[in-house]
Short mmCIF file of C-alpha atoms in Angstrom, two decimals:
data_model
loop_
_atom_site.label_atom_id
_atom_site.label_comp_id
_atom_site.label_asym_id
_atom_site.label_seq_id
_atom_site.Cartn_x
_atom_site.Cartn_y
_atom_site.Cartn_z
CA UNK A 29 -15.55 -105.99 73.94
CA UNK A 30 -14.39 -103.39 76.48
CA UNK A 31 -16.29 -100.11 76.25
CA UNK A 32 -14.58 -97.04 77.68
CA UNK A 33 -16.32 -93.84 78.60
CA UNK A 34 -15.35 -90.83 76.53
CA UNK A 35 -14.18 -88.55 79.36
CA UNK A 36 -13.64 -85.72 76.88
CA UNK A 37 -17.43 -85.34 76.73
CA UNK A 38 -17.51 -84.33 80.41
CA UNK A 39 -17.31 -80.56 80.14
CA UNK A 40 -17.74 -79.45 83.73
CA UNK A 41 -15.92 -79.49 87.06
CA UNK A 42 -17.38 -82.12 89.42
CA UNK A 43 -16.66 -79.94 92.47
CA UNK A 44 -18.85 -77.26 90.93
CA UNK A 45 -21.58 -79.84 90.38
CA UNK A 46 -21.42 -80.62 94.11
CA UNK A 47 -21.76 -76.91 94.87
CA UNK A 48 -24.89 -76.82 92.69
CA UNK A 49 -26.35 -79.92 94.41
CA UNK A 50 -25.85 -78.68 97.97
CA UNK A 51 -27.10 -75.17 97.12
CA UNK A 52 -30.25 -76.63 95.56
CA UNK A 53 -30.88 -78.88 98.56
CA UNK A 54 -30.17 -76.20 101.17
CA UNK A 55 -32.12 -73.47 99.35
CA UNK A 56 -29.56 -70.70 99.71
CA UNK A 57 -25.87 -70.00 99.22
CA UNK A 58 -25.45 -69.16 102.90
CA UNK A 59 -26.88 -72.48 104.11
CA UNK A 60 -24.95 -74.44 101.47
CA UNK A 61 -21.70 -72.72 102.41
CA UNK A 62 -22.22 -73.66 106.07
CA UNK A 63 -22.97 -77.26 105.10
CA UNK A 64 -19.79 -77.54 103.02
CA UNK A 65 -17.59 -75.51 105.35
CA UNK A 66 -16.84 -72.97 102.64
CA UNK A 67 -16.99 -69.21 102.35
CA UNK A 68 -20.22 -68.08 100.72
CA UNK A 69 -18.51 -66.00 97.99
CA UNK A 70 -16.36 -69.01 97.02
CA UNK A 71 -19.43 -71.23 96.75
CA UNK A 72 -21.25 -68.60 94.73
CA UNK A 73 -18.35 -68.39 92.29
CA UNK A 74 -18.41 -72.19 91.86
CA UNK A 75 -22.12 -72.20 91.01
CA UNK A 76 -21.70 -69.28 88.59
CA UNK A 77 -18.71 -70.98 86.96
CA UNK A 78 -20.75 -74.17 86.49
CA UNK A 79 -23.51 -72.18 84.79
CA UNK A 80 -20.94 -70.71 82.43
CA UNK A 81 -19.36 -74.10 81.74
CA UNK A 82 -22.60 -75.82 80.74
CA UNK A 83 -24.26 -72.72 79.26
CA UNK A 84 -27.40 -73.09 81.39
CA UNK A 85 -28.93 -70.88 84.07
CA UNK A 86 -29.53 -73.09 87.11
CA UNK A 87 -31.03 -70.59 89.53
CA UNK A 88 -33.16 -67.50 89.48
CA UNK A 89 -32.06 -65.00 92.12
CA UNK A 90 -35.01 -63.75 94.19
CA UNK A 91 -33.83 -61.30 96.83
CA UNK A 92 -31.54 -63.26 99.13
CA UNK A 93 -32.98 -66.60 98.06
CA UNK A 94 -32.55 -68.84 95.05
CA UNK A 95 -35.12 -70.64 92.94
CA UNK A 96 -34.30 -73.44 90.53
CA UNK A 97 -34.97 -72.75 86.88
CA UNK A 98 -36.80 -75.43 84.83
CA UNK A 99 -33.42 -76.52 83.44
CA UNK A 100 -31.98 -76.53 86.93
CA UNK A 101 -34.76 -78.85 88.11
CA UNK A 102 -34.04 -81.29 85.28
CA UNK A 103 -30.28 -81.30 85.89
CA UNK A 104 -30.69 -81.66 89.66
CA UNK A 105 -31.94 -85.24 89.22
CA UNK A 106 -28.71 -86.18 87.43
CA UNK A 107 -26.39 -84.47 89.89
CA UNK A 108 -28.19 -86.16 92.79
CA UNK A 109 -27.25 -89.51 91.28
CA UNK A 110 -23.65 -88.28 91.14
CA UNK A 111 -23.82 -87.30 94.81
CA UNK A 112 -25.20 -90.70 95.82
CA UNK A 113 -22.44 -92.45 93.85
CA UNK A 114 -19.80 -90.27 95.51
CA UNK A 115 -21.20 -91.14 98.95
CA UNK A 116 -21.12 -94.86 98.14
CA UNK A 117 -17.52 -94.51 96.94
CA UNK A 118 -16.52 -92.71 100.14
CA UNK A 119 -18.28 -95.27 102.34
CA UNK A 120 -16.65 -98.18 100.56
CA UNK A 121 -13.19 -96.59 100.73
CA UNK A 122 -13.57 -95.83 104.45
CA UNK A 123 -14.69 -99.37 105.08
CA UNK A 124 -11.45 -100.76 103.65
CA UNK A 125 -9.22 -98.96 106.17
CA UNK A 126 -7.04 -101.39 108.16
CA UNK A 127 -5.58 -98.83 110.55
CA UNK A 128 -6.96 -98.11 114.02
CA UNK A 129 -6.43 -94.40 113.64
CA UNK A 130 -8.19 -91.46 112.10
CA UNK A 131 -11.46 -89.63 112.65
CA UNK A 132 -14.72 -91.18 113.85
CA UNK A 133 -17.84 -89.01 114.07
CA UNK A 134 -20.47 -90.00 116.65
CA UNK A 135 -23.86 -88.34 116.70
CA UNK A 136 -26.15 -88.49 119.74
CA UNK A 137 -28.69 -86.34 121.51
CA UNK A 138 -27.49 -83.33 123.49
CA UNK A 139 -28.20 -85.03 126.82
CA UNK A 140 -26.32 -88.20 125.94
CA UNK A 141 -23.47 -86.19 124.45
CA UNK A 142 -23.16 -83.97 127.51
CA UNK A 143 -23.83 -86.35 130.40
CA UNK A 144 -23.21 -89.93 129.24
CA UNK A 145 -20.60 -90.03 126.47
CA UNK A 146 -17.75 -87.89 127.97
CA UNK A 147 -16.36 -90.49 130.43
CA UNK A 148 -16.66 -93.19 127.77
CA UNK A 149 -14.79 -91.07 125.24
CA UNK A 150 -12.09 -90.27 127.76
CA UNK A 151 -11.56 -94.00 128.37
CA UNK A 152 -11.50 -94.68 124.63
CA UNK A 153 -8.93 -91.92 124.05
CA UNK A 154 -6.67 -93.47 126.71
CA UNK A 155 -6.97 -96.86 125.02
CA UNK A 156 -6.82 -95.73 121.38
CA UNK A 157 -4.89 -92.43 121.11
CA UNK A 158 -4.76 -92.76 117.33
CA UNK A 159 -8.53 -92.40 116.99
CA UNK A 160 -9.82 -88.83 116.79
CA UNK A 161 -13.40 -88.49 118.03
CA UNK A 162 -15.87 -85.93 116.75
CA UNK A 163 -19.14 -85.68 118.73
CA UNK A 164 -22.09 -84.24 116.84
CA UNK A 165 -24.44 -83.32 119.70
CA UNK A 166 -27.83 -82.81 118.11
CA UNK A 167 -31.45 -83.79 118.67
CA UNK A 168 -31.93 -84.04 114.91
CA UNK A 169 -31.36 -87.24 112.96
CA UNK A 170 -28.15 -87.34 110.96
CA UNK A 171 -28.01 -89.28 107.67
CA UNK A 172 -25.40 -92.03 107.92
CA UNK A 173 -25.80 -92.88 104.24
CA UNK A 174 -24.57 -89.39 103.37
CA UNK A 175 -21.65 -89.58 105.82
CA UNK A 176 -23.10 -86.95 108.16
CA UNK A 177 -21.79 -89.25 110.92
CA UNK A 178 -20.10 -92.64 111.22
CA UNK A 179 -21.97 -93.91 114.28
CA UNK A 180 -25.30 -92.80 115.71
CA UNK A 181 -26.95 -93.43 119.07
CA UNK A 182 -30.72 -93.14 118.70
CA UNK A 183 -33.89 -93.75 120.66
CA UNK A 184 -35.47 -95.69 117.80
CA UNK A 185 -34.39 -98.57 115.59
CA UNK A 186 -33.72 -97.55 111.97
CA UNK A 187 -35.15 -99.89 109.34
CA UNK A 188 -32.89 -99.14 106.35
CA UNK A 189 -31.32 -102.44 105.21
CA UNK A 190 -27.88 -100.86 104.69
CA UNK A 191 -27.60 -99.90 108.37
CA UNK A 192 -26.32 -102.13 111.17
CA UNK A 193 -28.07 -101.69 114.51
CA UNK A 194 -27.64 -103.08 117.99
CA UNK A 195 -29.80 -102.42 121.02
CA UNK A 196 -27.86 -100.78 123.84
CA UNK A 197 -30.62 -101.23 126.40
CA UNK A 198 -33.42 -99.13 127.82
CA UNK A 199 -33.42 -95.93 129.82
CA UNK A 200 -36.10 -94.66 132.17
CA UNK A 201 -37.28 -91.09 132.29
CA UNK A 202 -39.23 -89.15 134.92
CA UNK A 203 -40.58 -85.69 135.53
CA UNK A 204 -38.22 -83.34 137.37
CA UNK A 205 -38.57 -79.86 138.79
CA UNK A 206 -36.50 -77.50 140.91
CA UNK A 207 -37.21 -77.74 144.62
CA UNK A 208 -38.05 -74.03 144.62
CA UNK A 209 -40.64 -74.50 141.86
CA UNK A 210 -42.30 -77.40 143.67
CA UNK A 211 -42.56 -75.25 146.79
CA UNK A 212 -44.08 -72.49 144.69
CA UNK A 213 -46.70 -75.00 143.46
CA UNK A 214 -47.43 -76.08 147.04
CA UNK A 215 -45.55 -79.40 146.75
CA UNK A 216 -48.21 -81.08 144.58
CA UNK A 217 -49.13 -84.67 145.34
CA UNK A 218 -51.51 -85.49 142.49
CA UNK A 219 -51.87 -85.17 138.73
CA UNK A 220 -54.76 -82.77 139.22
CA UNK A 221 -52.50 -80.37 141.11
CA UNK A 222 -49.85 -80.67 138.41
CA UNK A 223 -52.35 -79.72 135.70
CA UNK A 224 -51.75 -76.09 136.72
CA UNK A 225 -47.97 -76.29 136.38
CA UNK A 226 -45.76 -75.09 133.52
CA UNK A 227 -43.74 -77.54 131.45
CA UNK A 228 -40.92 -77.34 128.89
CA UNK A 229 -40.77 -79.37 125.69
CA UNK A 230 -38.96 -79.31 122.36
CA UNK A 231 -42.08 -78.57 120.33
CA UNK A 232 -45.54 -77.08 120.85
CA UNK A 233 -47.71 -79.07 121.21
CA UNK A 234 -45.25 -81.93 121.53
CA UNK A 235 -44.45 -85.44 122.59
CA UNK A 236 -44.31 -84.71 126.32
CA UNK A 237 -47.84 -83.27 126.26
CA UNK A 238 -49.14 -86.45 124.59
CA UNK A 239 -47.21 -88.77 126.92
CA UNK A 240 -48.48 -87.09 130.08
CA UNK A 241 -52.09 -86.83 128.94
CA UNK A 242 -51.99 -90.54 128.08
CA UNK A 243 -51.12 -91.18 131.73
CA UNK A 244 -54.06 -89.20 133.08
CA UNK A 245 -52.96 -85.55 133.02
CA UNK A 246 -55.21 -82.89 131.53
CA UNK A 247 -52.68 -80.55 129.97
CA UNK A 248 -53.00 -78.19 127.02
CA UNK A 249 -50.65 -76.09 124.95
CA UNK A 250 -51.01 -73.33 127.56
CA UNK A 251 -49.11 -75.54 130.02
CA UNK A 252 -46.05 -75.21 127.77
CA UNK A 253 -45.20 -71.49 127.79
CA UNK A 254 -41.53 -72.18 127.00
CA UNK A 255 -40.12 -74.44 124.29
CA UNK A 256 -36.56 -75.03 123.14
CA UNK A 257 -35.00 -77.37 120.62
CA UNK A 258 -32.05 -77.72 123.01
CA UNK A 259 -32.28 -80.22 125.85
CA UNK A 260 -29.42 -78.42 127.61
CA UNK A 261 -31.38 -75.16 127.57
CA UNK A 262 -34.45 -77.00 128.86
CA UNK A 263 -32.50 -78.53 131.72
CA UNK A 264 -30.97 -75.21 132.76
CA UNK A 265 -34.42 -73.60 132.83
CA UNK A 266 -35.74 -76.45 134.98
CA UNK A 267 -32.86 -76.07 137.44
CA UNK A 268 -33.68 -72.36 137.72
CA UNK A 269 -37.29 -73.15 138.64
CA UNK A 270 -38.98 -72.06 135.41
CA UNK A 271 -40.97 -75.23 134.75
CA UNK A 272 -41.08 -79.03 134.77
CA UNK A 273 -39.63 -81.39 132.17
CA UNK A 274 -38.83 -85.05 131.67
CA UNK A 275 -35.32 -86.44 131.51
CA UNK A 276 -33.56 -89.76 132.08
CA UNK A 277 -33.12 -90.78 135.70
CA UNK A 278 -29.31 -91.05 135.56
CA UNK A 279 -29.21 -87.32 134.83
CA UNK A 280 -32.15 -86.11 136.89
CA UNK A 281 -31.37 -88.12 140.04
CA UNK A 282 -27.79 -86.79 140.09
CA UNK A 283 -28.74 -83.11 139.96
CA UNK A 284 -29.06 -81.69 143.52
CA UNK A 285 -31.10 -78.67 142.42
CA UNK A 286 -34.07 -80.74 141.24
CA UNK A 287 -36.36 -83.46 142.55
CA UNK A 288 -38.04 -86.36 140.82
CA UNK A 289 -41.82 -86.06 140.92
CA UNK A 290 -43.32 -89.10 142.63
CA UNK A 291 -47.04 -88.96 141.95
CA UNK A 292 -49.61 -91.80 142.33
CA UNK A 293 -50.43 -93.25 138.91
CA UNK A 294 -47.45 -91.63 137.17
CA UNK A 295 -45.34 -94.28 135.43
CA UNK A 296 -41.74 -93.91 134.21
CA UNK A 297 -41.15 -93.08 130.56
CA UNK A 298 -39.35 -96.04 128.97
CA UNK A 299 -37.07 -95.49 125.97
CA UNK A 300 -34.85 -97.91 124.04
CA UNK A 301 -31.39 -96.89 122.86
CA UNK A 302 -29.84 -98.18 119.63
CA UNK A 303 -26.36 -97.81 118.19
CA UNK A 304 -26.21 -97.60 114.40
CA UNK A 305 -23.56 -97.58 111.68
CA UNK A 306 -23.46 -98.14 107.94
CA UNK A 307 -22.65 -101.70 106.89
CA UNK A 308 -19.76 -100.44 104.72
CA UNK A 309 -18.17 -98.71 107.71
CA UNK A 310 -18.57 -101.79 109.91
CA UNK A 311 -15.63 -103.33 108.01
CA UNK A 312 -13.36 -100.43 109.00
CA UNK A 313 -11.21 -101.38 111.97
CA UNK A 314 -11.44 -97.96 113.63
CA UNK A 315 -15.22 -97.72 113.15
CA UNK A 316 -15.63 -101.28 114.41
CA UNK A 317 -13.39 -100.53 117.39
CA UNK A 318 -15.45 -97.52 118.46
CA UNK A 319 -18.76 -99.28 117.75
CA UNK A 320 -17.82 -102.34 119.85
CA UNK A 321 -16.32 -100.17 122.59
CA UNK A 322 -19.55 -98.17 122.98
CA UNK A 323 -21.63 -101.35 123.05
CA UNK A 324 -19.39 -102.68 125.83
CA UNK A 325 -19.49 -99.43 127.81
CA UNK A 326 -23.27 -99.15 127.69
CA UNK A 327 -23.55 -102.80 128.73
CA UNK A 328 -21.19 -102.21 131.66
CA UNK A 329 -23.11 -99.07 132.64
CA UNK A 330 -26.40 -100.96 132.57
CA UNK A 331 -25.05 -103.73 134.83
CA UNK A 332 -23.98 -101.35 137.60
#
């Protein structure tokens, strides 16, 4: 017996349900509007219209923020399932595309996006003019399951079974500083002398502090008077002589304003690179074309 769903029982607009979901997850109308690429008043009207449609208050307004009502909390679990199903539908549909054209979103760190990917993307555009490339340059992890990107380049291997990964190789990092800053420090030749220097990291206290102390430094949070979540900002500050930071050697060695610190006992920082996509998207010809092209380009770059 074939059982059909009674669609007449669905009394709300699914787009408004999405507006509710994203607003609940982002915590405010402003953040949700940015996430969806909508005007905040439009999003607010969608949420209000949904509340009218279902006859339930979903949020309590507290100043500029929003707080889920008890009913809103209960309904959020259901609308999350809807969102996950919509993402799976979108992934599956994208994976069936047989045309080597359309948009492909690549996410990578700021440094890779700014200094490594551009010549590769230029070559790809010459070879595949029908593929439109979007580069999401961010140091934060993007969720491929939610279609925040199609392909990711990461410095760790994801473990989710629905993701396809391939190792691109390893990169080596070193400490770099402006020549003027090293002169100001008296051209230090030991870790002990560098314990008095200033450093830049993305967090305080952060990964760089732990990595250097593990190698024999004796640094504290006071050695990190400047932090920035942007690697580009960090690198500009280093070039100006504000402090020391670590970056990959392909970038640091090609910048004439800085020098690599060669100190006895100081080892390079090794980091693996992985390329990742969702297994549904791997069946899309355009996603597969970009994925395989990047694997080839990184392999060629490594062999130079």
